[in-house]
Short mmCIF file of C-alpha atoms in Angstrom, two decimals:
data_model
loop_
_atom_site.label_atom_id
_atom_site.label_comp_id
_atom_site.label_asym_id
_atom_site.label_seq_id
_atom_site.Cartn_x
_atom_site.Cartn_y
_atom_site.Cartn_z
CA MET A 55 -23.10 -50.81 -7.07
CA ILE A 56 -24.44 -47.39 -6.08
CA HIS A 57 -23.70 -46.31 -2.54
CA GLN A 58 -27.02 -45.87 -0.71
CA SER A 59 -27.66 -42.74 1.30
CA ARG A 60 -27.93 -43.03 5.07
CA PHE A 61 -28.36 -39.33 5.67
CA LYS A 62 -30.89 -39.77 8.47
CA TYR A 63 -28.30 -41.64 10.53
CA PHE A 64 -25.82 -38.87 9.94
CA LEU A 65 -28.39 -36.31 11.09
CA VAL A 66 -28.94 -38.29 14.30
CA LEU A 67 -25.19 -38.41 14.97
CA TRP A 68 -24.78 -34.77 14.02
CA GLY A 69 -27.56 -33.74 16.41
CA GLY A 70 -25.74 -35.49 19.25
CA GLN A 71 -22.45 -33.84 18.34
CA LEU A 72 -24.13 -30.44 18.06
CA ILE A 73 -25.37 -30.73 21.63
CA SER A 74 -21.98 -32.06 22.76
CA SER A 75 -20.22 -29.16 21.00
CA ILE A 76 -22.44 -26.61 22.72
CA GLY A 77 -21.70 -28.30 26.05
CA SER A 78 -17.96 -28.08 25.41
CA GLY A 79 -18.38 -24.40 24.55
CA LEU A 80 -20.21 -23.82 27.85
CA THR A 81 -17.33 -25.34 29.80
CA SER A 82 -14.69 -23.46 27.81
CA PHE A 83 -16.36 -20.11 28.48
CA GLY A 84 -17.31 -20.89 32.07
CA LEU A 85 -13.86 -22.13 33.06
CA ASN A 86 -12.17 -19.04 31.67
CA VAL A 87 -14.50 -16.81 33.69
CA TYR A 88 -14.04 -18.96 36.80
CA VAL A 89 -10.24 -19.04 36.54
CA PHE A 90 -10.02 -15.29 35.94
CA GLU A 91 -12.28 -14.58 38.92
CA LYS A 92 -10.10 -16.74 41.16
CA THR A 93 -6.70 -15.52 39.92
CA GLY A 94 -7.20 -12.26 38.06
CA SER A 95 -4.57 -13.60 35.67
CA ALA A 96 -4.88 -13.59 31.90
CA LEU A 97 -1.92 -16.00 31.84
CA ALA A 98 -3.89 -18.55 33.89
CA CYS A 99 -6.79 -18.30 31.44
CA SER A 100 -4.47 -18.77 28.48
CA LEU A 101 -2.92 -21.86 30.12
CA VAL A 102 -6.37 -23.44 30.51
CA THR A 103 -7.16 -22.65 26.87
CA LEU A 104 -3.82 -24.11 25.76
CA CYS A 105 -4.45 -27.33 27.73
CA ALA A 106 -7.79 -27.71 25.94
CA PHE A 107 -6.38 -26.87 22.50
CA PHE A 108 -3.13 -28.85 22.52
CA PRO A 109 -4.52 -32.44 22.59
CA LEU A 110 -7.12 -31.70 19.91
CA VAL A 111 -4.30 -30.71 17.57
CA PHE A 112 -1.43 -33.04 18.38
CA PHE A 113 -3.21 -36.25 19.41
CA THR A 114 -5.66 -36.50 16.52
CA PRO A 115 -3.15 -38.28 14.21
CA ILE A 116 -2.90 -41.07 16.80
CA SER A 117 -6.66 -41.26 17.41
CA GLY A 118 -7.18 -41.19 13.64
CA ALA A 119 -5.03 -44.28 13.25
CA ILE A 120 -7.06 -46.02 15.95
CA ALA A 121 -10.32 -45.00 14.24
CA ASP A 122 -9.44 -47.14 11.21
CA LYS A 123 -8.79 -50.24 13.34
CA PHE A 124 -11.76 -50.36 15.71
CA SER A 125 -15.46 -49.62 15.72
CA ARG A 126 -15.84 -45.87 15.28
CA GLY A 127 -19.07 -45.90 17.24
CA LYS A 128 -17.36 -47.48 20.25
CA LEU A 129 -14.50 -44.99 20.02
CA MET A 130 -16.97 -42.09 20.01
CA LEU A 131 -18.60 -43.48 23.15
CA ILE A 132 -15.28 -44.15 24.88
CA GLY A 133 -13.90 -40.72 24.06
CA ASP A 134 -17.00 -38.82 25.18
CA PHE A 135 -17.53 -40.94 28.31
CA PHE A 136 -14.03 -40.53 29.72
CA SER A 137 -14.00 -36.86 28.74
CA ALA A 138 -17.13 -36.50 30.90
CA VAL A 139 -15.46 -38.47 33.70
CA CYS A 140 -12.58 -35.97 33.73
CA LEU A 141 -15.07 -33.11 33.96
CA GLY A 142 -16.62 -34.97 36.88
CA GLY A 143 -13.22 -35.15 38.58
CA MET A 144 -12.81 -31.40 38.15
CA PHE A 145 -16.35 -30.83 39.50
CA VAL A 146 -15.55 -32.81 42.65
CA MET A 147 -12.24 -31.00 43.11
CA ILE A 148 -13.81 -27.54 42.78
CA SER A 149 -16.71 -28.56 45.07
CA MET A 150 -14.15 -29.43 47.74
CA GLY A 151 -12.79 -25.90 47.51
CA ILE A 152 -9.61 -26.87 45.68
CA ASN A 153 -8.99 -24.05 43.20
CA ASN A 154 -5.52 -25.10 42.17
CA ILE A 155 -4.94 -23.87 38.60
CA PRO A 156 -2.39 -26.59 37.69
CA ALA A 157 -4.90 -29.24 38.82
CA ILE A 158 -7.64 -27.64 36.70
CA CYS A 159 -5.25 -27.60 33.74
CA ILE A 160 -4.55 -31.32 34.22
CA TRP A 161 -8.26 -32.20 34.24
CA VAL A 162 -8.87 -30.03 31.17
CA PHE A 163 -5.90 -31.61 29.38
CA LEU A 164 -7.10 -35.16 30.14
CA SER A 165 -10.67 -34.36 29.09
CA SER A 166 -9.40 -32.90 25.81
CA CYS A 167 -7.23 -35.99 25.20
CA PHE A 168 -10.31 -38.21 25.31
CA ALA A 169 -12.27 -35.73 23.18
CA ALA A 170 -9.50 -36.09 20.59
CA ILE A 171 -10.41 -39.79 20.28
CA LEU A 172 -13.92 -38.86 19.16
CA ASP A 173 -13.19 -36.30 16.44
CA PRO A 174 -11.48 -38.41 13.70
CA ALA A 175 -13.92 -41.29 14.27
CA TYR A 176 -16.86 -38.92 13.79
CA LYS A 177 -15.42 -37.32 10.65
CA ALA A 178 -14.55 -40.69 9.11
CA THR A 179 -18.10 -41.88 9.81
CA VAL A 180 -19.43 -39.03 7.65
CA THR A 181 -17.60 -40.54 4.68
CA ASP A 182 -18.85 -44.04 5.55
CA LEU A 183 -22.51 -43.07 5.68
CA LEU A 184 -22.99 -40.55 2.89
CA THR A 185 -22.81 -40.19 -0.86
CA SER A 186 -20.50 -37.60 -2.43
CA GLU A 187 -23.51 -35.41 -3.28
CA GLU A 188 -24.31 -35.22 0.43
CA PHE A 189 -20.78 -34.41 1.59
CA SER A 190 -21.27 -30.65 1.14
CA LYS A 191 -24.51 -30.64 3.16
CA ALA A 192 -22.79 -32.63 5.89
CA GLY A 193 -19.83 -30.26 5.80
CA GLY A 194 -22.14 -27.28 6.22
CA LEU A 195 -23.85 -28.90 9.20
CA VAL A 196 -20.49 -29.76 10.80
CA GLN A 197 -19.46 -26.11 10.32
CA LEU A 198 -22.78 -25.07 11.87
CA ALA A 199 -22.07 -27.14 14.98
CA SER A 200 -18.63 -25.56 15.25
CA SER A 201 -20.10 -22.06 14.88
CA ALA A 202 -22.76 -22.75 17.51
CA LYS A 203 -19.99 -23.61 19.98
CA TYR A 204 -18.57 -20.11 19.66
CA LEU A 205 -21.82 -18.17 19.24
CA LEU A 206 -24.52 -19.87 21.31
CA SER A 207 -22.41 -21.33 24.11
CA PRO A 208 -21.02 -18.01 25.45
CA ILE A 209 -24.54 -16.54 25.61
CA PHE A 210 -25.97 -19.49 27.55
CA ALA A 211 -22.82 -19.93 29.64
CA GLY A 212 -22.92 -16.29 30.75
CA LEU A 213 -26.52 -16.64 31.95
CA ILE A 214 -25.94 -19.99 33.66
CA TYR A 215 -22.75 -18.78 35.34
CA GLN A 216 -24.56 -15.83 36.88
CA ILE A 217 -27.17 -18.18 38.35
CA SER A 218 -25.10 -21.09 39.65
CA GLY A 219 -21.46 -20.48 38.82
CA ILE A 220 -19.28 -23.14 37.22
CA TYR A 221 -21.06 -26.11 38.81
CA LEU A 222 -24.19 -26.31 36.64
CA ILE A 223 -22.10 -25.68 33.53
CA LEU A 224 -19.92 -28.70 34.26
CA VAL A 225 -22.97 -30.85 35.02
CA ILE A 226 -24.63 -29.87 31.72
CA ASP A 227 -21.47 -30.66 29.76
CA MET A 228 -21.14 -34.05 31.49
CA CYS A 229 -24.77 -34.88 30.69
CA THR A 230 -24.22 -34.25 26.97
CA PHE A 231 -22.53 -37.67 26.97
CA PHE A 232 -26.00 -39.20 27.02
CA THR A 233 -26.82 -37.55 23.69
CA THR A 234 -23.71 -39.19 22.24
CA PHE A 235 -24.70 -42.50 23.83
CA PHE A 236 -28.24 -42.52 22.46
CA THR A 237 -27.34 -41.25 18.97
CA VAL A 238 -24.43 -43.67 18.53
CA THR A 239 -26.48 -46.58 19.91
CA TYR A 240 -29.25 -45.77 17.42
CA SER A 241 -26.83 -45.60 14.48
CA ARG A 242 -24.15 -48.12 15.50
CA LYS A 243 -25.47 -51.08 13.49
CA VAL A 244 -25.41 -49.06 10.26
CA MET A 245 -22.05 -47.53 11.20
CA ASN A 246 -20.53 -51.00 11.65
CA GLU A 247 -21.98 -52.18 8.33
CA CYS A 248 -20.40 -49.25 6.51
CA GLN A 249 -16.97 -49.44 8.16
CA GLN A 250 -14.49 -51.84 6.62
CA ILE A 251 -11.88 -53.09 9.12
CA LYS A 252 -9.19 -55.19 7.47
CA ASP A 253 -6.74 -55.33 10.37
CA SER A 254 -7.47 -54.57 14.02
CA LYS A 255 -3.83 -54.43 15.11
CA VAL A 256 -2.66 -50.89 15.80
CA HIS A 257 0.89 -49.88 14.87
CA ILE A 258 0.83 -46.19 15.66
CA VAL A 259 3.92 -45.05 13.75
CA LYS A 260 3.24 -47.34 10.79
CA ASP A 261 -0.45 -46.43 10.62
CA ILE A 262 0.22 -42.69 10.82
CA ALA A 263 2.88 -43.09 8.13
CA GLU A 264 0.36 -44.87 5.91
CA GLY A 265 -2.14 -42.09 6.48
CA TYR A 266 0.50 -39.49 5.61
CA LYS A 267 1.41 -41.43 2.48
CA GLU A 268 -2.28 -41.51 1.48
CA LEU A 269 -2.47 -37.73 1.82
CA THR A 270 0.77 -36.90 0.05
CA GLN A 271 0.69 -39.38 -2.84
CA THR A 272 -1.76 -37.15 -4.73
CA LYS A 273 -0.60 -33.70 -5.75
CA GLY A 274 -4.11 -32.29 -5.52
CA VAL A 275 -4.56 -33.40 -1.91
CA LYS A 276 -1.25 -31.76 -0.97
CA ILE A 277 -2.47 -28.52 -2.57
CA LEU A 278 -5.73 -28.72 -0.64
CA LEU A 279 -3.84 -29.26 2.62
CA LEU A 280 -1.75 -26.19 1.88
CA LEU A 281 -4.90 -24.19 1.18
CA SER A 282 -6.42 -25.30 4.48
CA ILE A 283 -3.28 -24.10 6.29
CA ILE A 284 -3.49 -20.76 4.48
CA ILE A 285 -7.12 -20.31 5.54
CA THR A 286 -6.47 -21.09 9.20
CA PHE A 287 -3.36 -18.88 9.11
CA TYR A 288 -5.30 -15.87 7.86
CA VAL A 289 -8.22 -16.53 10.21
CA GLY A 290 -5.71 -16.79 13.06
CA ILE A 291 -4.20 -13.45 12.09
CA ILE A 292 -7.64 -11.84 12.01
CA GLU A 293 -8.56 -13.34 15.41
CA THR A 294 -5.29 -12.18 16.97
CA LEU A 295 -4.82 -8.73 15.49
CA ILE A 296 -8.29 -7.33 14.85
CA LYS A 297 -8.79 -6.75 18.60
CA PRO A 298 -5.84 -4.39 19.17
CA MET A 299 -6.48 -2.74 15.78
CA LEU A 300 -10.12 -1.98 16.64
CA LEU A 301 -9.44 -1.02 20.26
CA GLU A 302 -7.51 1.93 18.86
CA LEU A 303 -10.75 2.99 17.16
CA THR A 304 -13.40 2.06 19.75
CA ASP A 305 -14.07 0.60 23.22
CA SER A 306 -14.27 -3.03 24.35
CA SER A 307 -18.09 -3.10 24.33
CA THR A 308 -18.31 -2.06 20.69
CA LEU A 309 -15.49 -4.46 19.87
CA GLY A 310 -17.53 -7.33 21.31
CA MET A 311 -20.54 -6.35 19.22
CA ILE A 312 -18.47 -6.21 16.03
CA LEU A 313 -16.90 -9.62 16.68
CA SER A 314 -20.27 -11.21 17.48
CA LEU A 315 -21.85 -9.78 14.33
CA SER A 316 -18.92 -11.03 12.28
CA ALA A 317 -19.18 -14.55 13.67
CA VAL A 318 -22.91 -14.67 12.84
CA GLY A 319 -21.78 -14.77 9.20
CA MET A 320 -20.30 -18.24 9.76
CA LEU A 321 -23.53 -19.43 11.38
CA ILE A 322 -25.73 -18.22 8.51
CA SER A 323 -23.45 -19.58 5.79
CA SER A 324 -23.13 -22.95 7.53
CA LEU A 325 -26.91 -23.21 7.89
CA ILE A 326 -27.47 -22.47 4.19
CA LEU A 327 -24.84 -25.01 3.17
CA GLY A 328 -26.36 -27.58 5.52
CA VAL A 329 -29.72 -27.20 3.77
CA LYS A 330 -28.70 -26.59 0.15
CA GLY A 331 -25.16 -27.97 -0.11
CA ILE A 332 -22.90 -27.50 -3.12
CA GLN A 333 -23.78 -30.00 -5.84
CA LYS A 334 -21.02 -29.22 -8.36
CA GLY A 335 -18.43 -26.65 -9.30
CA TYR A 336 -16.39 -27.12 -6.14
CA LEU A 337 -13.26 -25.51 -7.62
CA LYS A 338 -15.20 -22.48 -8.89
CA SER A 339 -16.78 -22.07 -5.45
CA LEU A 340 -13.39 -22.47 -3.77
CA SER A 341 -11.78 -19.93 -6.10
CA LEU A 342 -14.61 -17.45 -5.59
CA SER A 343 -14.50 -17.85 -1.81
CA PHE A 344 -10.75 -17.17 -1.79
CA LEU A 345 -11.31 -14.08 -3.95
CA VAL A 346 -14.03 -12.74 -1.64
CA MET A 347 -11.99 -13.49 1.49
CA GLY A 348 -8.98 -11.72 -0.02
CA ILE A 349 -11.02 -8.66 -0.97
CA THR A 350 -12.70 -8.44 2.44
CA ILE A 351 -9.42 -8.86 4.37
CA MET A 352 -7.89 -6.09 2.26
CA ILE A 353 -10.89 -3.79 2.79
CA ILE A 354 -10.84 -4.42 6.56
CA GLY A 355 -7.27 -3.10 6.56
CA CYS A 356 -8.37 0.03 4.69
CA LEU A 357 -11.42 0.90 6.82
CA THR A 358 -11.71 2.95 9.98
CA ASN A 359 -15.49 3.41 9.84
CA LEU A 360 -16.83 0.91 12.37
CA MET A 361 -20.18 0.31 10.69
CA TRP A 362 -18.67 -0.56 7.32
CA LEU A 363 -15.90 -2.52 9.00
CA SER A 364 -18.54 -4.67 10.73
CA VAL A 365 -20.31 -5.34 7.44
CA VAL A 366 -17.11 -6.36 5.65
CA ALA A 367 -15.98 -8.56 8.56
CA PHE A 368 -19.40 -10.24 8.43
CA LEU A 369 -18.85 -10.99 4.72
CA PHE A 370 -15.40 -12.41 5.45
CA PHE A 371 -16.71 -14.89 8.01
CA LEU A 372 -19.74 -15.62 5.79
CA THR A 373 -17.33 -16.96 3.16
CA ILE A 374 -15.16 -19.18 5.37
CA PRO A 375 -17.59 -22.15 5.54
CA VAL A 376 -17.85 -22.20 1.73
CA SER A 377 -14.12 -22.69 1.30
CA ASN A 378 -13.97 -25.21 4.14
CA VAL A 379 -16.83 -27.29 2.71
CA CYS A 380 -15.27 -27.32 -0.77
CA LEU A 381 -11.95 -28.48 0.68
CA ASP A 382 -13.78 -31.07 2.78
CA VAL A 383 -15.70 -32.60 -0.17
CA LEU A 384 -12.72 -32.68 -2.51
CA MET A 385 -10.56 -34.44 0.07
CA ARG A 386 -13.24 -36.96 1.11
CA CYS A 387 -13.71 -38.05 -2.51
CA ASN A 388 -9.99 -38.55 -3.06
CA ILE A 389 -8.99 -40.44 0.08
CA SER A 390 -9.35 -44.20 0.41
CA LYS A 391 -12.16 -45.32 2.72
CA ASP A 392 -9.71 -47.68 4.45
CA THR A 393 -7.64 -44.75 5.72
CA GLN A 394 -10.34 -42.15 6.42
CA GLY A 395 -9.69 -42.13 10.17
CA ARG A 396 -5.95 -41.71 9.82
CA ALA A 397 -6.42 -39.17 7.06
CA TRP A 398 -8.80 -36.96 9.03
CA GLY A 399 -6.64 -37.18 12.12
CA LEU A 400 -3.72 -35.86 10.09
CA ILE A 401 -5.87 -33.32 8.22
CA SER A 402 -7.06 -31.89 11.54
CA PHE A 403 -3.47 -31.68 12.76
CA ILE A 404 -2.03 -30.19 9.56
CA SER A 405 -4.78 -27.62 9.03
CA GLN A 406 -4.49 -26.38 12.64
CA LEU A 407 -0.82 -25.58 12.02
CA GLY A 408 -2.00 -22.40 10.33
CA TYR A 409 -3.54 -21.21 13.60
CA ILE A 410 -0.42 -22.12 15.57
CA VAL A 411 1.87 -20.21 13.21
CA ALA A 412 -0.49 -17.23 13.16
CA TYR A 413 -0.74 -17.11 16.96
CA ALA A 414 3.05 -17.38 17.20
CA VAL A 415 4.14 -14.76 14.66
CA SER A 416 1.29 -12.28 14.08
CA GLY A 417 1.80 -10.31 17.29
CA ALA A 418 5.57 -10.15 16.81
CA LEU A 419 5.19 -9.03 13.18
CA ALA A 420 2.78 -6.30 14.21
CA ASP A 421 4.80 -5.02 17.19
CA TYR A 422 8.31 -5.32 15.81
CA VAL A 423 7.96 -5.02 12.02
CA PHE A 424 4.87 -3.36 10.60
CA ASN A 425 3.92 -0.90 13.36
CA PRO A 426 7.53 0.37 13.73
CA LEU A 427 7.86 0.46 9.94
CA LEU A 428 5.09 3.03 9.70
CA SER A 429 6.05 4.98 12.81
CA LYS A 430 9.75 5.37 11.89
CA ASN A 431 9.47 5.93 8.15
CA GLY A 432 7.74 9.28 7.70
CA ALA A 433 7.41 9.13 3.93
CA LEU A 434 6.03 5.59 4.00
CA ALA A 435 3.72 6.45 6.90
CA ASN A 436 2.30 9.42 4.99
CA SER A 437 1.69 7.48 1.77
CA VAL A 438 0.32 4.37 3.47
CA GLY A 439 -1.60 6.44 5.99
CA LYS A 440 -3.75 7.83 3.20
CA ILE A 441 -5.04 4.27 2.69
CA VAL A 442 -5.03 2.66 6.13
CA GLY A 443 -5.26 5.71 8.37
CA THR A 444 -2.83 6.73 11.09
CA GLY A 445 -2.17 5.41 14.57
CA SER A 446 0.15 3.18 16.55
CA GLU A 447 -1.62 -0.02 15.42
CA ARG A 448 -2.12 0.78 11.72
CA GLY A 449 0.77 -1.47 10.81
CA ILE A 450 -1.72 -4.27 11.49
CA ALA A 451 -3.95 -2.81 8.80
CA LEU A 452 -1.04 -2.92 6.37
CA MET A 453 -0.49 -6.60 7.25
CA LEU A 454 -4.13 -7.38 6.50
CA ILE A 455 -3.93 -5.64 3.14
CA ILE A 456 -0.89 -7.72 2.17
CA CYS A 457 -2.68 -10.92 3.28
CA GLY A 458 -5.75 -9.98 1.26
CA ILE A 459 -3.75 -9.28 -1.88
CA SER A 460 -2.02 -12.67 -1.63
CA MET A 461 -5.41 -14.45 -1.51
CA ILE A 462 -6.70 -12.46 -4.47
CA VAL A 463 -3.62 -13.37 -6.51
CA LEU A 464 -3.97 -17.04 -5.56
CA SER A 465 -7.70 -17.40 -6.28
CA PRO A 466 -7.62 -17.75 -10.14
CA PHE A 467 -5.18 -20.68 -9.96
CA LEU A 468 -7.55 -22.77 -7.83
CA LYS A 469 -9.95 -23.45 -10.69
CA SER A 470 -7.37 -24.07 -13.42
CA GLY A 471 -4.88 -26.59 -11.98
CA LYS A 472 -4.91 -30.01 -13.66
CA SER A 473 -4.49 -31.96 -10.43
CA LEU A 474 -7.37 -30.11 -8.78
CA LYS A 475 -9.58 -30.62 -11.83
CA GLN A 476 -8.88 -34.34 -11.65
CA MET A 477 -9.88 -34.37 -8.00
CA GLU A 478 -13.17 -32.68 -8.85
CA ALA A 479 -13.77 -35.24 -11.60
CA ASN A 480 -13.17 -38.04 -9.09
CA CYS A 481 -16.07 -36.70 -7.01
CA LEU A 482 -18.45 -37.46 -9.89
CA ASN A 483 -17.40 -41.12 -9.91
CA TYR A 484 -17.03 -41.55 -6.16
CA ASP A 485 -20.33 -43.32 -5.56
CA LEU A 486 -19.70 -45.99 -8.23
CA GLU A 487 -18.26 -49.05 -6.47
CA ASP A 488 -17.10 -52.32 -7.86
#
């Protein structure tokens, strides 16, 4: 039997999640501004960010296991509703003049915990509703929603904050629950028909273990997970180190313009993928995207001209959604539908490890290894300086060049491995069901 497309229901759900994502971005930006105004502390801002980030990484394996046992539509509603309730609690607290940073962190942490319930259920629903040919379009649209959170939300949040402070921002984010409510209610009947629940009893450790077994029993899936970690690791390095590297060349205003222009690349690429998709040749596209990302990272390390650096950074971020969508499609087609929730909970957790490692080690490597290496070794500094330029932060440039070379070397192997080729072949037969 051929799996019938239900793309219109996905679009309805995606529209709701797009609005919800923008709302979350408003709160993220607004809270950071609010906390910094009240404390003047970058540490306080980073604590708020950490409280929002931590649950979305470490709790998704648990929520993924739950997503396979209960109605995913109900879980999306529960997660978004109680996340909004926590924002409401923070709104009341701030309205009463209580600006206690630990209390704000607690509300943010709780809100993020409930948001973590929604994410695996939503991603598993994509597999339930769509055919394999539509996975790439869906992946592009999901990437688009993620990009909008970081591009559109700060613009709107800045304007709203100037008018009414943090209050209206929190209210808008709370009201985005109604978009989730209406879109899930509209699609829930079809969602329930597509979801196959064999056992409603939740055994967290056992269920997570089964999801992990599903991911690791196929060599190709393990390779794809490793590739996703590599991508997030390199993106994390870029996010962390490009700011101090560029601040040695320019001021903060120009830095902001360069970063915004670069991020637009993700938005454009995601939009194109959402409309056109990738119909075949996933491994070739993945290999090419790795090659382009490697070349652009390497060139970024070599450049000091800000205009050209902006163009190359734009190309780097333009390529990221292509690799992410290819990884997404290949994994969806090679994971059992019965364990999609658990699988995507674990995939979200495992892929984010790249960011965590990058955030943890990139600064230390720059400050204590690569920058001192160039400053203390005159001969090396002179030879390398001809390529990367000179300055106290040019060790970062050398790091980026090494990262880029490693991606270039890796790219040819992505389209020739037998296990990966088998995974791509499985995508062609995915829609044929007994």
